[in-house]
Coordinates of N, CA and C in Angstrom, one line a residue:
Chain V
A1 N 130.0 118.6 115.6 CA 130.9 117.7 114.9 C 132.0 117.3 115.8
Q2 N 132.5 116.0 115.6 CA 133.6 115.5 116.4 C 134.8 115.4 115.4
T3 N 135.9 115.8 115.8 CA 137.1 115.7 115.1 C 138.2 115.2 116.0
V4 N 139.1 114.4 115.5 CA 140.2 113.9 116.2 C 141.4 114.1 115.2
T5 N 142.5 114.7 115.7 CA 143.6 115.0 114.9 C 144.9 114.4 115.4
Q6 N 145.6 113.7 114.6 CA 146.9 113.1 114.9 C 147.8 113.7 113.9
S7 N 148.7 114.6 114.4 CA 149.6 115.4 113.5 C 150.9 114.7 113.1
Q8 N 151.1 113.5 113.6 CA 152.3 112.8 113.3 C 152.0 111.5 112.5
P9 N 152.1 111.5 111.2 CA 151.8 110.4 110.4 C 152.7 109.2 110.8
E10 N 154.0 109.5 111.0 CA 155.0 108.4 111.3 C 155.9 108.9 112.4
M11 N 156.3 107.9 113.2 CA 157.3 108.1 114.2 C 158.1 106.9 114.4
S12 N 159.3 107.1 114.9 CA 160.2 105.9 115.2 C 160.8 106.1 116.6
V13 N 161.2 105.1 117.2 CA 161.8 105.1 118.5 C 162.8 104.0 118.7
Q14 N 163.8 104.2 119.4 CA 164.8 103.1 119.7 C 164.2 102.2 120.7
E15 N 164.4 101.0 120.6 CA 164.0 100.0 121.6 C 164.5 100.4 123.0
A16 N 163.5 100.3 124.0 CA 163.8 100.6 125.4 C 163.7 102.1 125.7
E17 N 163.5 102.9 124.6 CA 163.3 104.4 124.8 C 161.9 104.7 125.0
T18 N 161.6 106.0 125.2 CA 160.3 106.5 125.4 C 159.8 107.3 124.2
V19 N 158.6 107.2 123.9 CA 158.0 108.0 122.7 C 156.6 108.5 123.1
T20 N 156.3 109.7 122.6 CA 155.0 110.3 122.9 C 154.3 110.5 121.6
L21 N 153.1 110.1 121.5 CA 152.2 110.3 120.3 C 151.2 111.3 120.6
S22 N 151.0 112.3 119.7 CA 150.1 113.4 120.0 C 148.7 113.2 119.4
C23 N 147.8 113.8 120.1 CA 146.4 113.7 119.7 C 145.6 114.9 120.2
T24 N 144.9 115.6 119.3 CA 144.0 116.6 119.8 C 142.6 116.3 119.3
Y25 N 141.6 116.8 120.0 CA 140.2 116.5 119.6 C 139.4 117.7 119.8
D26 N 138.2 117.6 119.2 CA 137.3 118.7 119.4 C 135.9 118.2 119.6
T27 N 135.3 118.6 120.7 CA 134.0 118.1 121.0 C 133.2 119.2 121.8
S28 N 131.9 119.2 121.6 CA 131.0 120.1 122.3 C 130.4 119.4 123.5
E29 N 130.6 118.1 123.6 CA 130.0 117.3 124.7 C 130.7 117.6 126.0
S30 N 129.9 117.5 127.1 CA 130.5 117.8 128.4 C 131.1 116.5 129.0
N31 N 130.5 115.4 128.6 CA 131.1 114.1 129.1 C 131.4 113.2 127.9
Y32 N 132.6 112.7 127.9 CA 133.1 111.9 126.8 C 134.3 111.1 127.2
Y33 N 134.6 110.1 126.4 CA 135.7 109.2 126.7 C 136.7 109.3 125.5
L34 N 138.0 109.1 125.9 CA 139.0 109.1 124.9 C 139.8 107.7 125.0
F35 N 140.2 107.3 123.8 CA 140.9 106.0 123.7 C 142.1 106.1 122.8
W36 N 143.0 105.2 123.1 CA 144.1 104.9 122.1 C 143.9 103.4 121.8
Y37 N 143.9 103.2 120.4 CA 143.9 101.8 119.9 C 145.2 101.6 119.1
K38 N 145.6 100.3 119.1 CA 146.8 99.9 118.4 C 146.3 98.9 117.3
Q39 N 146.9 99.1 116.1 CA 146.6 98.2 115.0 C 147.9 97.7 114.5
P40 N 148.3 96.5 114.9 CA 149.5 95.9 114.3 C 149.3 95.4 112.9
P41 N 150.3 94.9 112.3 CA 150.2 94.4 110.9 C 149.0 93.4 110.7
S42 N 148.6 92.7 111.7 CA 147.5 91.8 111.6 C 146.2 92.5 111.4
R43 N 146.2 93.8 111.5 CA 145.0 94.7 111.4 C 144.0 94.6 112.5
Q44 N 144.3 93.7 113.5 CA 143.4 93.6 114.7 C 143.5 94.9 115.5
M45 N 142.3 95.5 115.8 CA 142.3 96.7 116.6 C 142.4 96.3 118.1
I46 N 143.3 96.8 118.8 CA 143.5 96.5 120.2 C 143.5 97.7 121.1
L47 N 142.7 97.7 122.1 CA 142.6 98.8 123.0 C 143.9 98.9 123.8
V48 N 144.4 100.1 123.8 CA 145.7 100.3 124.6 C 145.3 100.9 125.9
I49 N 144.5 102.0 125.9 CA 144.2 102.7 127.1 C 143.0 103.6 126.9
R50 N 142.3 103.9 128.0 CA 141.1 104.8 127.9 C 141.1 105.8 129.0
Q51 N 140.5 106.9 128.7 CA 140.5 108.0 129.7 C 139.1 108.6 129.7
E52 N 138.5 108.7 130.9 CA 137.2 109.4 131.1 C 137.4 110.9 131.3
A53 N 136.7 111.6 130.5 CA 137.0 113.1 130.5 C 136.8 113.8 131.9
Y54 N 135.9 113.2 132.7 CA 135.6 113.9 133.9 C 136.6 113.5 135.0
K55 N 137.5 112.6 134.7 CA 138.6 112.3 135.6 C 139.8 113.1 135.3
Q56 N 140.3 113.8 136.3 CA 141.5 114.6 136.1 C 142.8 113.7 136.1
Q57 N 142.8 112.6 136.8 CA 144.0 111.8 136.8 C 144.2 111.1 135.5
N58 N 145.5 111.2 135.1 CA 145.8 110.5 133.8 C 145.8 109.0 133.9
A59 N 145.2 108.4 132.9 CA 145.2 106.9 132.9 C 146.6 106.3 132.7
T60 N 146.8 105.2 133.3 CA 148.1 104.4 133.1 C 147.8 103.0 133.0
E61 N 148.4 102.3 132.0 CA 148.4 100.9 131.8 C 149.8 100.4 131.6
N62 N 150.4 99.9 132.6 CA 151.8 99.4 132.5 C 152.7 100.4 131.9
R63 N 153.2 100.1 130.7 CA 154.2 101.0 130.0 C 153.5 102.2 129.3
F64 N 152.2 102.1 129.3 CA 151.4 103.1 128.5 C 150.8 104.1 129.5
S65 N 150.9 105.4 129.2 CA 150.2 106.4 130.0 C 149.8 107.5 129.1
V66 N 148.9 108.3 129.6 CA 148.4 109.4 128.8 C 148.6 110.7 129.5
N67 N 148.7 111.8 128.7 CA 148.8 113.2 129.3 C 147.5 113.8 128.8
F68 N 146.5 113.9 129.6 CA 145.2 114.4 129.2 C 145.1 115.9 129.7
Q69 N 145.0 116.8 128.8 CA 144.9 118.2 129.0 C 143.5 118.6 128.5
K70 N 142.5 118.6 129.4 CA 141.2 118.8 129.0 C 140.9 120.2 128.4
A71 N 141.5 121.2 129.0 CA 141.3 122.6 128.5 C 141.9 122.8 127.1
A72 N 143.0 122.1 126.9 CA 143.6 122.2 125.6 C 143.1 121.2 124.6
K73 N 142.2 120.3 125.1 CA 141.7 119.2 124.3 C 142.8 118.4 123.6
S74 N 143.7 118.0 124.5 CA 144.9 117.2 124.1 C 144.9 115.9 124.8
F75 N 145.4 114.9 124.1 CA 145.3 113.5 124.7 C 146.5 112.7 124.1
S76 N 147.7 112.9 124.7 CA 148.8 112.3 124.1 C 149.1 110.9 124.8
L77 N 149.8 110.0 124.1 CA 150.1 108.7 124.6 C 151.6 108.6 124.7
K78 N 152.0 108.2 125.9 CA 153.4 108.0 126.2 C 153.7 106.5 126.3
I79 N 154.6 106.0 125.5 CA 155.0 104.6 125.6 C 156.4 104.6 126.2
S80 N 156.6 103.9 127.3 CA 157.9 103.8 128.0 C 158.5 102.5 127.7
D81 N 159.8 102.4 127.7 CA 160.5 101.2 127.5 C 160.0 100.5 126.3
S82 N 160.0 101.2 125.2 CA 159.4 100.6 123.9 C 160.0 99.3 123.6
Q83 N 159.1 98.4 123.1 CA 159.4 97.1 122.7 C 159.1 96.9 121.2
L84 N 159.8 95.9 120.6 CA 159.6 95.7 119.2 C 158.1 95.4 118.9
G85 N 157.4 94.7 119.8 CA 156.0 94.4 119.6 C 155.1 95.7 119.6
D86 N 155.6 96.8 120.0 CA 154.8 98.0 120.0 C 154.7 98.6 118.6
T87 N 155.5 98.1 117.7 CA 155.4 98.6 116.3 C 154.0 98.3 115.7
A88 N 153.3 99.4 115.3 CA 152.0 99.3 114.9 C 151.5 100.7 114.5
M89 N 150.3 100.7 114.0 CA 149.5 102.0 113.8 C 148.8 102.3 115.1
Y90 N 148.8 103.5 115.5 CA 148.1 103.9 116.8 C 147.1 104.9 116.4
F91 N 145.9 104.6 116.8 CA 144.7 105.5 116.6 C 144.2 106.1 117.9
C92 N 144.1 107.4 117.9 CA 143.4 108.1 118.9 C 141.9 108.2 118.6
A93 N 141.0 108.0 119.6 CA 139.6 108.1 119.3 C 138.8 108.7 120.4
S94 N 137.7 109.3 120.0 CA 136.9 109.9 121.0 C 135.5 109.3 120.9
S95 N 134.9 109.2 122.1 CA 133.5 108.7 122.2 C 132.7 109.8 122.9
P96 N 132.0 110.6 122.1 CA 131.4 111.8 122.7 C 130.0 111.6 123.4
G97 N 129.9 110.5 124.0 CA 128.6 110.2 124.6 C 127.6 109.4 123.8
A98 N 127.9 109.4 122.5 CA 127.1 108.6 121.6 C 127.7 107.2 121.6
N99 N 127.2 106.3 120.7 CA 127.6 105.0 120.7 C 128.9 104.8 120.0
N100 N 129.2 105.6 119.0 CA 130.3 105.3 118.1 C 131.6 106.0 118.5
L101 N 132.6 105.6 117.9 CA 133.9 106.2 118.1 C 134.3 107.0 116.9
F102 N 135.0 108.1 117.1 CA 135.6 108.9 116.0 C 137.1 108.8 116.1
F103 N 137.7 108.3 115.0 CA 139.1 108.0 115.0 C 139.9 109.1 114.3
G104 N 141.1 109.3 114.8 CA 142.1 110.1 114.1 C 142.7 109.3 112.9
T105 N 143.6 110.0 112.2 CA 144.1 109.4 111.0 C 145.3 108.4 111.3
G106 N 145.7 108.4 112.5 CA 146.7 107.4 112.9 C 148.1 107.8 112.9
T107 N 148.9 107.2 113.7 CA 150.4 107.4 113.7 C 151.1 106.1 113.5
R108 N 151.9 105.9 112.5 CA 152.6 104.7 112.4 C 153.9 104.7 113.2
L109 N 154.0 103.9 114.2 CA 155.1 103.8 115.1 C 156.0 102.6 114.7
T110 N 157.3 102.9 114.6 CA 158.2 101.8 114.3 C 159.2 101.8 115.5
V111 N 159.4 100.7 116.1 CA 160.4 100.5 117.2 C 161.6 99.9 116.5
I112 N 162.7 100.6 116.7 CA 164.0 100.2 116.0 C 164.8 99.4 117.0
P113 N 165.2 98.2 116.6 CA 166.0 97.3 117.5 C 167.4 97.9 117.7
Chain Y
G1 N 140.6 85.8 125.5 CA 140.2 85.2 124.3 C 139.5 86.2 123.4
A2 N 139.2 85.8 122.2 CA 138.5 86.7 121.3 C 137.1 87.0 121.8
V3 N 136.7 88.2 121.6 CA 135.3 88.6 122.0 C 134.4 88.7 120.8
V4 N 135.0 89.0 119.6 CA 134.3 89.2 118.4 C 134.9 88.4 117.3
S5 N 134.1 87.7 116.6 CA 134.6 86.9 115.4 C 134.0 87.4 114.1
Q6 N 134.9 87.6 113.2 CA 134.4 88.2 111.9 C 134.9 87.2 110.8
H7 N 134.0 87.0 109.8 CA 134.3 86.0 108.8 C 133.6 86.5 107.5
P8 N 134.3 86.3 106.3 CA 135.6 85.8 106.2 C 136.7 86.8 106.5
S9 N 137.9 86.4 106.5 CA 139.0 87.4 106.7 C 139.5 88.0 105.4
R10 N 139.3 87.2 104.4 CA 139.6 87.7 103.0 C 138.6 87.2 102.0
V11 N 138.2 88.0 101.1 CA 137.3 87.6 100.0 C 137.6 88.3 98.8
I12 N 137.6 87.6 97.7 CA 137.8 88.2 96.3 C 136.5 87.9 95.5
C13 N 136.0 88.9 95.0 CA 134.8 88.6 94.2 C 134.8 89.4 92.9
K14 N 134.0 89.0 92.0 CA 133.9 89.7 90.7 C 132.9 90.9 90.8
S15 N 133.1 91.9 89.9 CA 132.2 93.0 89.9 C 130.8 92.5 89.6
G16 N 129.9 93.1 90.3 CA 128.5 92.8 90.1 C 127.9 91.8 91.0
T17 N 128.8 91.1 91.7 CA 128.3 90.0 92.6 C 128.2 90.6 94.0
S18 N 127.6 89.9 94.9 CA 127.4 90.3 96.3 C 128.2 89.5 97.3
V19 N 128.6 90.1 98.3 CA 129.5 89.5 99.3 C 128.9 89.7 100.7
K20 N 128.8 88.7 101.5 CA 128.3 88.8 102.8 C 129.4 88.6 103.8
I21 N 129.5 89.5 104.8 CA 130.4 89.5 105.9 C 129.7 89.3 107.2
E22 N 130.2 88.4 108.0 CA 129.5 88.1 109.3 C 130.3 88.6 110.5
C23 N 129.6 89.1 111.5 CA 130.2 89.5 112.7 C 129.5 88.9 113.9
R24 N 130.2 88.2 114.7 CA 129.6 87.5 115.8 C 130.2 87.9 117.1
S25 N 129.3 88.2 118.1 CA 129.8 88.4 119.5 C 129.9 87.0 120.1
L26 N 131.0 86.7 120.7 CA 131.2 85.3 121.1 C 130.6 84.9 122.4
D27 N 130.7 85.7 123.4 CA 130.2 85.3 124.7 C 129.3 86.2 125.4
F28 N 128.7 87.1 124.6 CA 127.7 88.0 125.2 C 126.8 88.5 124.2
Q29 N 125.7 89.0 124.6 CA 124.7 89.5 123.7 C 124.9 91.0 123.3
A30 N 124.8 91.3 122.1 CA 125.1 92.6 121.6 C 123.9 93.2 120.9
T31 N 123.3 94.1 121.5 CA 122.1 94.7 120.8 C 122.6 95.7 119.7
T32 N 123.8 96.1 119.8 CA 124.4 97.1 118.9 C 125.7 96.6 118.4
M33 N 125.9 96.7 117.1 CA 127.2 96.4 116.5 C 127.5 97.5 115.5
F34 N 128.8 97.7 115.3 CA 129.2 98.8 114.4 C 130.0 98.3 113.3
W35 N 129.8 98.9 112.1 CA 130.6 98.5 110.9 C 131.4 99.7 110.5
Y36 N 132.7 99.4 110.4 CA 133.7 100.4 109.9 C 134.3 100.0 108.6
R37 N 134.8 101.0 107.9 CA 135.6 100.7 106.7 C 136.9 101.4 106.8
Q38 N 137.9 100.8 106.3 CA 139.3 101.4 106.4 C 140.0 101.2 105.1
F39 N 140.2 102.4 104.4 CA 141.0 102.4 103.2 C 142.5 102.3 103.5
P40 N 143.3 101.8 102.6 CA 144.7 101.7 102.8 C 145.3 102.9 103.4
K41 N 146.1 102.7 104.5 CA 146.8 103.8 105.2 C 145.9 104.9 105.6
Q42 N 144.7 104.6 105.9 CA 143.7 105.6 106.4 C 143.1 105.2 107.7
S43 N 142.3 106.0 108.2 CA 141.6 105.7 109.5 C 140.4 104.9 109.3
L44 N 139.8 104.5 110.4 CA 138.5 103.8 110.3 C 137.4 104.8 110.2
M45 N 136.5 104.5 109.3 CA 135.3 105.4 109.2 C 134.1 104.6 109.5
L46 N 133.2 105.1 110.4 CA 132.0 104.4 110.7 C 131.1 104.4 109.5
M47 N 130.6 103.3 109.2 CA 129.6 103.2 108.1 C 128.2 103.2 108.6
A48 N 128.0 102.3 109.6 CA 126.6 102.2 110.1 C 126.6 101.5 111.5
T49 N 125.5 101.7 112.1 CA 125.3 101.1 113.4 C 124.2 100.1 113.3
S50 N 124.5 98.8 113.6 CA 123.6 97.7 113.4 C 122.8 97.5 114.7
N51 N 121.5 97.6 114.6 CA 120.6 97.4 115.8 C 119.8 96.2 115.8
E52 N 119.9 95.3 116.8 CA 119.2 94.1 116.8 C 117.7 94.3 116.7
G53 N 117.1 93.7 115.8 CA 115.6 93.7 115.6 C 115.1 94.9 115.0
S54 N 115.9 95.8 114.6 CA 115.4 97.0 113.9 C 116.4 97.4 112.8
K55 N 116.0 98.5 112.1 CA 116.9 98.9 111.0 C 118.2 99.5 111.4
A56 N 119.2 99.3 110.6 CA 120.5 99.9 110.9 C 120.5 101.4 110.7
T57 N 121.4 102.1 111.4 CA 121.5 103.5 111.2 C 122.8 103.8 110.4
Y58 N 122.6 104.4 109.3 CA 123.7 104.6 108.4 C 124.3 106.0 108.5
E59 N 125.6 106.1 108.4 CA 126.3 107.4 108.4 C 126.0 108.1 107.1
Q60 N 126.2 109.4 107.1 CA 126.0 110.2 105.9 C 126.9 109.8 104.8
G61 N 126.4 109.6 103.6 CA 127.2 109.3 102.5 C 127.3 107.8 102.3
V62 N 126.8 107.0 103.2 CA 126.8 105.5 103.0 C 125.5 105.1 102.4
E63 N 125.6 104.3 101.3 CA 124.4 103.9 100.6 C 123.8 102.7 101.3
K64 N 122.6 102.9 101.7 CA 121.8 101.9 102.4 C 121.6 100.6 101.5
D65 N 121.3 100.9 100.3 CA 120.9 99.8 99.4 C 122.1 99.0 98.9
K66 N 123.3 99.6 99.1 CA 124.5 98.9 98.6 C 125.1 98.1 99.8
F67 N 125.0 98.7 100.9 CA 125.6 98.0 102.1 C 124.4 97.6 103.0
L68 N 124.0 96.4 102.8 CA 122.8 95.9 103.6 C 123.3 95.3 104.9
I69 N 122.6 95.8 105.9 CA 123.0 95.3 107.3 C 121.8 94.6 107.9
N70 N 122.0 93.4 108.4 CA 121.0 92.6 109.1 C 121.5 92.2 110.4
H71 N 120.7 92.5 111.4 CA 121.1 92.1 112.8 C 120.0 91.3 113.4
A72 N 119.9 90.1 113.0 CA 118.7 89.3 113.3 C 118.8 88.6 114.6
S73 N 119.9 88.6 115.2 CA 120.0 88.0 116.6 C 120.9 88.8 117.4
L74 N 121.0 88.5 118.7 CA 121.8 89.3 119.6 C 123.3 88.9 119.5
T75 N 123.6 88.0 118.7 CA 125.1 87.6 118.5 C 125.6 87.7 117.1
L76 N 124.7 88.1 116.2 CA 125.1 88.1 114.8 C 124.6 89.3 114.0
S77 N 125.6 90.0 113.4 CA 125.2 91.0 112.4 C 125.9 90.7 111.1
T78 N 125.3 91.0 110.0 CA 125.9 90.7 108.7 C 125.8 92.0 107.9
L79 N 126.9 92.2 107.1 CA 127.0 93.3 106.2 C 127.1 92.6 104.8
T80 N 126.2 93.0 103.9 CA 126.3 92.5 102.5 C 126.6 93.6 101.6
V81 N 127.6 93.5 100.9 CA 128.0 94.5 99.8 C 127.4 94.0 98.6
T82 N 126.4 94.7 98.1 CA 125.6 94.3 96.9 C 126.2 94.9 95.6
S83 N 126.1 94.1 94.6 CA 126.6 94.6 93.3 C 128.0 95.3 93.4
A84 N 128.9 94.5 93.9 CA 130.2 95.1 94.3 C 130.9 95.6 93.1
H85 N 131.7 96.7 93.3 CA 132.5 97.4 92.3 C 133.9 97.5 92.8
P86 N 134.9 97.6 91.9 CA 136.3 97.7 92.4 C 136.5 98.8 93.5
E87 N 135.7 99.9 93.4 CA 135.9 100.9 94.4 C 135.4 100.5 95.8
D88 N 134.7 99.4 95.9 CA 134.3 98.9 97.2 C 135.4 98.1 97.8
S89 N 136.4 97.8 97.1 CA 137.6 97.1 97.7 C 138.1 97.9 98.9
S90 N 138.2 97.2 100.0 CA 138.5 97.9 101.2 C 138.7 96.9 102.4
F91 N 139.0 97.4 103.5 CA 139.0 96.6 104.7 C 137.8 96.9 105.6
Y92 N 137.0 96.0 105.9 CA 135.8 96.2 106.7 C 135.9 95.5 108.0
I93 N 135.6 96.3 109.1 CA 135.8 95.8 110.4 C 134.5 96.1 111.2
C94 N 134.1 95.0 111.9 CA 133.0 95.2 112.8 C 133.5 95.4 114.2
S95 N 132.6 95.9 115.1 CA 133.0 96.1 116.5 C 131.7 96.0 117.3
V96 N 131.9 95.7 118.6 CA 130.9 95.5 119.5 C 131.2 96.2 120.8
R97 N 130.2 96.8 121.4 CA 130.5 97.4 122.7 C 130.0 96.4 123.8
R98 N 130.8 96.0 124.6 CA 130.5 95.0 125.7 C 130.3 95.8 127.0
G99 N 129.1 96.0 127.3 CA 128.9 96.7 128.6 C 128.2 98.0 128.4
K100 N 128.5 98.9 129.3 CA 127.8 100.2 129.3 C 128.2 101.1 128.2
L101 N 127.4 102.1 128.0 CA 127.7 103.1 127.0 C 129.1 103.7 127.3
N102 N 129.9 103.9 126.3 CA 131.3 104.4 126.4 C 132.3 103.4 127.0
S103 N 131.9 102.2 127.2 CA 132.9 101.1 127.5 C 133.6 100.9 126.1
P104 N 134.8 100.3 126.2 CA 135.6 100.2 125.0 C 134.9 99.3 124.0
L105 N 135.2 99.5 122.7 CA 134.7 98.7 121.6 C 135.7 97.5 121.5
H106 N 135.1 96.4 121.2 CA 135.9 95.2 120.8 C 135.8 95.0 119.3
F107 N 136.9 94.8 118.6 CA 136.8 94.7 117.2 C 137.0 93.3 116.7
G108 N 136.4 93.0 115.6 CA 136.7 91.8 114.9 C 138.1 91.9 114.1
N109 N 138.5 90.8 113.5 CA 139.8 90.8 112.8 C 139.7 91.5 111.5
G110 N 138.5 91.8 111.0 CA 138.4 92.5 109.8 C 138.3 91.6 108.6
T111 N 137.8 92.1 107.5 CA 137.6 91.4 106.2 C 138.2 92.3 105.1
R112 N 139.2 91.7 104.4 CA 139.7 92.4 103.3 C 138.9 92.0 102.0
L113 N 138.2 92.9 101.5 CA 137.4 92.7 100.3 C 138.2 93.2 99.1
T114 N 138.3 92.4 98.1 CA 138.9 92.8 96.8 C 137.9 92.4 95.7
V115 N 137.5 93.5 95.0 CA 136.6 93.3 93.9 C 137.3 93.4 92.6
T116 N 137.3 92.4 91.7 CA 138.0 92.4 90.5 C 137.1 92.8 89.3

């Protein structure tokens, strides 16, 4: 069974500050991928960043970076220089070698001006 | 630009009627599409995997006869909610994998279904 846990239902951050969203997962697969998706009020799911489990180097996309701790099965998302447009639901997801994604319950992030 | 088009974005129907939702991949051929359901303030739950030219694969607990999936071409999958009930009211999202296994999913804009 695949499970993805996001323990922070809601978070807020001041504009221009940094925030970290937590995610832990459980998988028995040896090769898998991890993703962070953003869902703004429009409900469109937008890929933020992805990490391949066999790569030790943490993925980075502009202001977004991850802290991937494979042994701990942890995959946190750090957003630097937060912007108002970052306000959204953030979902952590795992793809354990199968076709589909398993999503966490999400973290609602609010960026405060 | 958009990779996946989903239609309609909103639909209201009466109990007992059927509703069809379309999901199109816009600039590539998709042998597999995924249908998710999202209840308010909850996560996305995979309902079924739509396979072009063959039967869909349903997740445990999803009624095949209620949620009919047809993937007749490489660019179109449809989800039909049959004999809709108020408890079927939800947000339905399709997604497509463009590329190799484990490449990111591209999502449609979703369909908000309200059954009265």
